[in-house]
mmCIF file of C-alpha atoms in Angstrom:
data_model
loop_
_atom_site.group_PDB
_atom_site.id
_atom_site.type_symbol
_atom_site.label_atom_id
_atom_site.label_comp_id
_atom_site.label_asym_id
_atom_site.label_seq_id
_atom_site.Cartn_x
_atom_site.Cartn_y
_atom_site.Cartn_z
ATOM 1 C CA UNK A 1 160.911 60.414 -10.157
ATOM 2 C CA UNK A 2 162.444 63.632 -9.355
ATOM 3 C CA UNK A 3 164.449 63.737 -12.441
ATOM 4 C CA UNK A 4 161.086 62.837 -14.585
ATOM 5 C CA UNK A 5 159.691 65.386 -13.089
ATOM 6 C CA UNK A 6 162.265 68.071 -14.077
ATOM 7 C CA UNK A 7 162.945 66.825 -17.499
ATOM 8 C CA UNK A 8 159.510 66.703 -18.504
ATOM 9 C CA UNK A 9 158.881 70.111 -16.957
ATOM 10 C CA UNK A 10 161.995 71.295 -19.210
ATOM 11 C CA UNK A 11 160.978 69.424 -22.373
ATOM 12 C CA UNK A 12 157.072 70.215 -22.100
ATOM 13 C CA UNK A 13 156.073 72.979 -19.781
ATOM 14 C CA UNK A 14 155.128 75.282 -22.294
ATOM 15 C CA UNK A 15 152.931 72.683 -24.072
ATOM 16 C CA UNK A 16 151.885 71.803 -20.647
ATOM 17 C CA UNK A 17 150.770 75.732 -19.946
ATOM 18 C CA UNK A 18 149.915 76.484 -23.434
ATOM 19 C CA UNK A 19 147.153 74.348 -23.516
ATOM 20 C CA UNK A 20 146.137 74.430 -19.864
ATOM 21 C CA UNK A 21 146.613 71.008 -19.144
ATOM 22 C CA UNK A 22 146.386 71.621 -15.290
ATOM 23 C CA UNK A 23 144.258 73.658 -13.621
ATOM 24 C CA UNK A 24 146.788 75.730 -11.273
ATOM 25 C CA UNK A 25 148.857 75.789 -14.377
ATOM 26 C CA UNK A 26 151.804 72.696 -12.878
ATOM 27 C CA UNK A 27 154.611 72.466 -15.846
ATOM 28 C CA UNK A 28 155.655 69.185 -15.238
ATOM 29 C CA UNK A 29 154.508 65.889 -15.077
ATOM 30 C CA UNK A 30 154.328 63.526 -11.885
ATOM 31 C CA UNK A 31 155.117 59.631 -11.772
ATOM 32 C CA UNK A 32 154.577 57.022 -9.158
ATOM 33 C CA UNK A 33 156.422 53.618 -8.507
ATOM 34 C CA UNK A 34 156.242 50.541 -7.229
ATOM 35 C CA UNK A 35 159.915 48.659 -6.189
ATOM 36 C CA UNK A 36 159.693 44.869 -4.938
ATOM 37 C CA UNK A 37 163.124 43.662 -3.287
ATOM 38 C CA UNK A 38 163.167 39.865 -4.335
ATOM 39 C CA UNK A 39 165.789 36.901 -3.953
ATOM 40 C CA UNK A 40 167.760 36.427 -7.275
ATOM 41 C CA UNK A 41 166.362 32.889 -6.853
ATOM 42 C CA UNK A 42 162.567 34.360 -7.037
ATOM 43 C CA UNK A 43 161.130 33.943 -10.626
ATOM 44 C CA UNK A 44 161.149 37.431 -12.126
ATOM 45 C CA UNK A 45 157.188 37.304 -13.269
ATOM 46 C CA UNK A 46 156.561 37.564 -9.390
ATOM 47 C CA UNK A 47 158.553 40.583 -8.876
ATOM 48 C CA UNK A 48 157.534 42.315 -11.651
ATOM 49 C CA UNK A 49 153.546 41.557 -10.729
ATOM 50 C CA UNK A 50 154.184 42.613 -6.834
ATOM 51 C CA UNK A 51 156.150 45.929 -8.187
ATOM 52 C CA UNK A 52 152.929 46.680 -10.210
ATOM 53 C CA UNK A 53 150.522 45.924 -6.929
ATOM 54 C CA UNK A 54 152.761 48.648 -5.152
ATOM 55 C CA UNK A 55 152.858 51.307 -7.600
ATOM 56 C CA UNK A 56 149.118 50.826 -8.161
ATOM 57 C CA UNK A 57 148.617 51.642 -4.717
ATOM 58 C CA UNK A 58 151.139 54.270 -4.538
ATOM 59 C CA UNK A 59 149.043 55.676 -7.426
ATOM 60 C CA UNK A 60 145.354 54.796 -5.312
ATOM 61 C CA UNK A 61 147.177 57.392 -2.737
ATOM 62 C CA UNK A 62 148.448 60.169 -4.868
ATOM 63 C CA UNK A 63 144.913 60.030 -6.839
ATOM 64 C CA UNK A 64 143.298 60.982 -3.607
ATOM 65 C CA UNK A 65 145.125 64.116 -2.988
ATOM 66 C CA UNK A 66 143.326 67.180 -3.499
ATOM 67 C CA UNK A 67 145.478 68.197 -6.761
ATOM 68 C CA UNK A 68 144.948 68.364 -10.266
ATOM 69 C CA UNK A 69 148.222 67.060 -9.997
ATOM 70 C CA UNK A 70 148.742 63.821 -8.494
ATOM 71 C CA UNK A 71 152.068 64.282 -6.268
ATOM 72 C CA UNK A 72 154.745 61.496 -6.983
ATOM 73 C CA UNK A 73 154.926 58.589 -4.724
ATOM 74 C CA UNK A 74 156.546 55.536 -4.375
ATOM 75 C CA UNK A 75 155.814 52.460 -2.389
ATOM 76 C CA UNK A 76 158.422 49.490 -1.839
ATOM 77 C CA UNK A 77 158.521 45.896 -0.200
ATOM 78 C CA UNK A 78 161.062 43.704 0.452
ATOM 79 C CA UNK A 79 159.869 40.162 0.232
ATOM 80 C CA UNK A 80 160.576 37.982 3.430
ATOM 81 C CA UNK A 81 159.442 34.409 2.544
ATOM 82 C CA UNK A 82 158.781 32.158 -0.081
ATOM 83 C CA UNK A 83 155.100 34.038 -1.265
ATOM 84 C CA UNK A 84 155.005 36.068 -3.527
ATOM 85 C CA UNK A 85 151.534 37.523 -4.042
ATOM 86 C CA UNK A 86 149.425 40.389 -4.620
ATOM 87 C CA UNK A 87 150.702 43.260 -1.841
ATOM 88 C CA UNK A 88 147.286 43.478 -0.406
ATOM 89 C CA UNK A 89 147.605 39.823 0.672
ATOM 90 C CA UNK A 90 151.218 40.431 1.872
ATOM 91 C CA UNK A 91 149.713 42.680 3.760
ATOM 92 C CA UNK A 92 147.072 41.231 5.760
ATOM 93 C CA UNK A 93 149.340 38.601 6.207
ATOM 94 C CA UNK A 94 152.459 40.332 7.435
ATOM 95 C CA UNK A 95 152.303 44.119 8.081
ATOM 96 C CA UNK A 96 149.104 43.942 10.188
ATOM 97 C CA UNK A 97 150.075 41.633 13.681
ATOM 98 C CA UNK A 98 146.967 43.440 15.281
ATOM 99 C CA UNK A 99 144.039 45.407 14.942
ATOM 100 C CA UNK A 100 145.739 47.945 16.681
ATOM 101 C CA UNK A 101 148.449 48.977 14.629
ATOM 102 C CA UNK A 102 149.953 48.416 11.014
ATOM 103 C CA UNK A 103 153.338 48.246 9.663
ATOM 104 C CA UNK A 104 152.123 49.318 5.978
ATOM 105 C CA UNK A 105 153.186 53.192 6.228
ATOM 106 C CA UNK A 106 153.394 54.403 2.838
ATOM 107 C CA UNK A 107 153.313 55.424 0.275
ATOM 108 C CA UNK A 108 156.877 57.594 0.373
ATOM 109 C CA UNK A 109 156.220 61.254 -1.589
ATOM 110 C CA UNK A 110 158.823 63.570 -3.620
ATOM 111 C CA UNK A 111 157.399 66.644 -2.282
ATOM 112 C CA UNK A 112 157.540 67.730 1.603
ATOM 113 C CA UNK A 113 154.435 69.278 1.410
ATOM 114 C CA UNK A 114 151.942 66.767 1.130
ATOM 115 C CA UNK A 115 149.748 67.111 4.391
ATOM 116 C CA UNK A 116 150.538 63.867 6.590
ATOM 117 C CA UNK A 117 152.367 62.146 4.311
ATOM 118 C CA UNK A 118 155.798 60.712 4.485
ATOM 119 C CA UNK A 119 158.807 61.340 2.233
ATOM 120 C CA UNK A 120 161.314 59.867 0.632
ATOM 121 C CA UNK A 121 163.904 62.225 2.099
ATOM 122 C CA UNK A 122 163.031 61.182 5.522
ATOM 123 C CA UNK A 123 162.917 58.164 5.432
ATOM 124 C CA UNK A 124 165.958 57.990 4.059
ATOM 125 C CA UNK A 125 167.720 60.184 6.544
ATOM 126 C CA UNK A 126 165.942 57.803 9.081
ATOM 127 C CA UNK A 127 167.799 54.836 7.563
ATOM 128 C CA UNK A 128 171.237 56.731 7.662
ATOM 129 C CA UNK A 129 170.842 57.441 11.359
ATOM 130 C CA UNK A 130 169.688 53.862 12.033
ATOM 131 C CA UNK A 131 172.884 52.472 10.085
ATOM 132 C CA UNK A 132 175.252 54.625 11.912
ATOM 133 C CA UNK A 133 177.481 53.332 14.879
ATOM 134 C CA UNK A 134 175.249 54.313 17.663
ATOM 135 C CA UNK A 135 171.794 53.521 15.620
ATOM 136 C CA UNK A 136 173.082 49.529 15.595
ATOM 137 C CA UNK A 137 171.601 49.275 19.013
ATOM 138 C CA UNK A 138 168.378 51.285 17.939
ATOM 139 C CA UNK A 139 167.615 48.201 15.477
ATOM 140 C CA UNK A 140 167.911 45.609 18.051
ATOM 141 C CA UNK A 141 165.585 47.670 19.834
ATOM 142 C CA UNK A 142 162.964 48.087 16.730
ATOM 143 C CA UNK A 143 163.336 44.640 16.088
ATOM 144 C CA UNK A 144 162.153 43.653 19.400
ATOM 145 C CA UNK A 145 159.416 45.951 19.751
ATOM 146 C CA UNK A 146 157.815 44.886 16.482
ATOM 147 C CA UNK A 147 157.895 41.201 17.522
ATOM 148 C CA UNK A 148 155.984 42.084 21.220
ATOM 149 C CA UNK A 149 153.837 44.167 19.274
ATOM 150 C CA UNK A 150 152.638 40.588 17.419
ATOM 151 C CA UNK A 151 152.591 38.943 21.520
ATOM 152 C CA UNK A 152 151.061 41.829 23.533
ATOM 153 C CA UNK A 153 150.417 45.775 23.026
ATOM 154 C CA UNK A 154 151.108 46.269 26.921
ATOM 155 C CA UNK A 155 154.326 44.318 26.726
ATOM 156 C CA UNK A 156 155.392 46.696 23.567
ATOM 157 C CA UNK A 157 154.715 49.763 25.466
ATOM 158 C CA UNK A 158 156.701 48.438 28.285
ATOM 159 C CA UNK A 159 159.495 47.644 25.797
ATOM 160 C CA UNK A 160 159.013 51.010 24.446
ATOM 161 C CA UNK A 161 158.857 53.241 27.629
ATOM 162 C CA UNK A 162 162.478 51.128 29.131
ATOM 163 C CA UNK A 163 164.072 51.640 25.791
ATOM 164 C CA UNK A 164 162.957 55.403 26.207
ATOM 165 C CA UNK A 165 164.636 55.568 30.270
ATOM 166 C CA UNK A 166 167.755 54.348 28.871
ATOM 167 C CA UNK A 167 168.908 56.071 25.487
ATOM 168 C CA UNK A 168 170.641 59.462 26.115
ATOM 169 C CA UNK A 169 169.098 62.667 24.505
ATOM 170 C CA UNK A 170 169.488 63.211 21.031
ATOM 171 C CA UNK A 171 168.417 62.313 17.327
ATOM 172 C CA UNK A 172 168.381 58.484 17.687
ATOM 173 C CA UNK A 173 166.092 58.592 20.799
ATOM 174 C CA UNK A 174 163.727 61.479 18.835
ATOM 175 C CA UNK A 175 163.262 58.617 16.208
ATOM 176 C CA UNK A 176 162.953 55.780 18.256
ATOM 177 C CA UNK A 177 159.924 57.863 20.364
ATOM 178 C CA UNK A 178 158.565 58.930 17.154
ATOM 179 C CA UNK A 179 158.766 55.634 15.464
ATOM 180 C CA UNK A 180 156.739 53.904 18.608
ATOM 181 C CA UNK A 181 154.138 56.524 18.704
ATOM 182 C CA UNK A 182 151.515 54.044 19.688
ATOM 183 C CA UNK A 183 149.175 56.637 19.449
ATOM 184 C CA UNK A 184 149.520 56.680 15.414
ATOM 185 C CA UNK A 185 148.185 53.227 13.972
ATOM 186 C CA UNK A 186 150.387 53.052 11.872
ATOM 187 C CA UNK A 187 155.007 52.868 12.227
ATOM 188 C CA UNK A 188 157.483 53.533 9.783
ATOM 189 C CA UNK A 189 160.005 51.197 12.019
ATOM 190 C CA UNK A 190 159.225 47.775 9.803
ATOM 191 C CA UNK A 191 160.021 49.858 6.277
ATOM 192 C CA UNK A 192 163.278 51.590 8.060
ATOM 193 C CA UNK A 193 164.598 48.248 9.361
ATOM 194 C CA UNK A 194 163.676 46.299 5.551
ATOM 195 C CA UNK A 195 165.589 49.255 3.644
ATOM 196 C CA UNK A 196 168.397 49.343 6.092
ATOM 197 C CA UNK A 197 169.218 45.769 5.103
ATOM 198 C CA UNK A 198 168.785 46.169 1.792
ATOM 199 C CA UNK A 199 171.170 49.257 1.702
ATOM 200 C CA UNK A 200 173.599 47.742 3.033
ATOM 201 C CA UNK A 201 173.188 44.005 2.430
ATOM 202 C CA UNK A 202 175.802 41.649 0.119
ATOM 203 C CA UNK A 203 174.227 40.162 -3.165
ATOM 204 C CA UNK A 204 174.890 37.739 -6.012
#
């Protein structure tokens, strides 16, 4: 996306300002995308169908900034059982364990200056702290706290607050109090701990 966006701003920003296309005269054009991870076992029609769900609602998102430009966004999934559906569905089904709090945080944007929206860059940088030696133990303790949040929001909070008392100050504990935030509805910690495996993880 980044590199679509700087080619076609090379290629056709003075068509682009020449004829006004934008209002606040942008010289580039913006893209948004949807990425399923799948098994190489899953049939490839159900991949490609979910990867269109996503990027139509990374597109929903962008749409509904106030741009003439929609920013570029991208949202992502990595498939844990055997459905394969429309994302919505996925969703209801496994990124919302209560009414309390969800685990669908994006869409992920290019641009750092999209007001209260996440980027790619830091999530990113989130996964490379959570990979390193000492952010091992930090996804134990994600894991667990997004299983008591499906048993109990007390018992998560309790989880949360002991994890808190016993990690030494620094950048893995910032992340692991802003990740828990239970007073934002929604957590970034179930799309850091999916693209963590993925990064890493051994394939056909």
């Amino acid at each position: 996306m980044k590199n679509f966006e700087t080619q076609t701003e090379n290629l056709l920003g003075d068509i682009l300002t020449q004829h006004k296309v934008f209002d606040n005269g942008e010289k580039k054009l913006t893209a948004c995308a949807g990425v399923a991870f799948i098994k190489s076992s899953y049939p490839f029609y159900y991949g490609y169908e979910l990867a269109e769900s996503l990027c139509g609602k990374a597109k929903k998102d962008a749409k509904g900034q106030n741009s003439s430009l929609a920013p570029s966004c991208v949202m992502f999934h990595k498939v844990q059982d055997s459905f394969v559906e429309d994302y919505d569905k996925i969703a209801e089904r496994e990124l919302k364990p209560n009414n309390y709090v969800s685990f669908e945080f994006g869409p992920y944007y290019v641009q750092d200056n999209i007001k209260d929206k996440p980027t790619i860059k830091h999530l990113l940088e989130s996964v490379e702290k959570l990979n390193s030696e000492d952010g091992n133990k930090i996804k134990t303790h994600l894991r667990q706290w997004l299983t008591d949040l499906h048993e109990d929001k007390a018992i998560a909070e309790q989880k949360r607050k002991r994890v808190l008392s016993l990690l030494p100050d620094g950048e893995l504990k910032k992340l692991f109090r802003e990740t828990t935030d239970m007073s934002n509805p929604k957590t970034m910690a179930y799309d850091m701990l999916a693209l963590a495996s993925i990064k890493y993880q051994k394939t056909k």
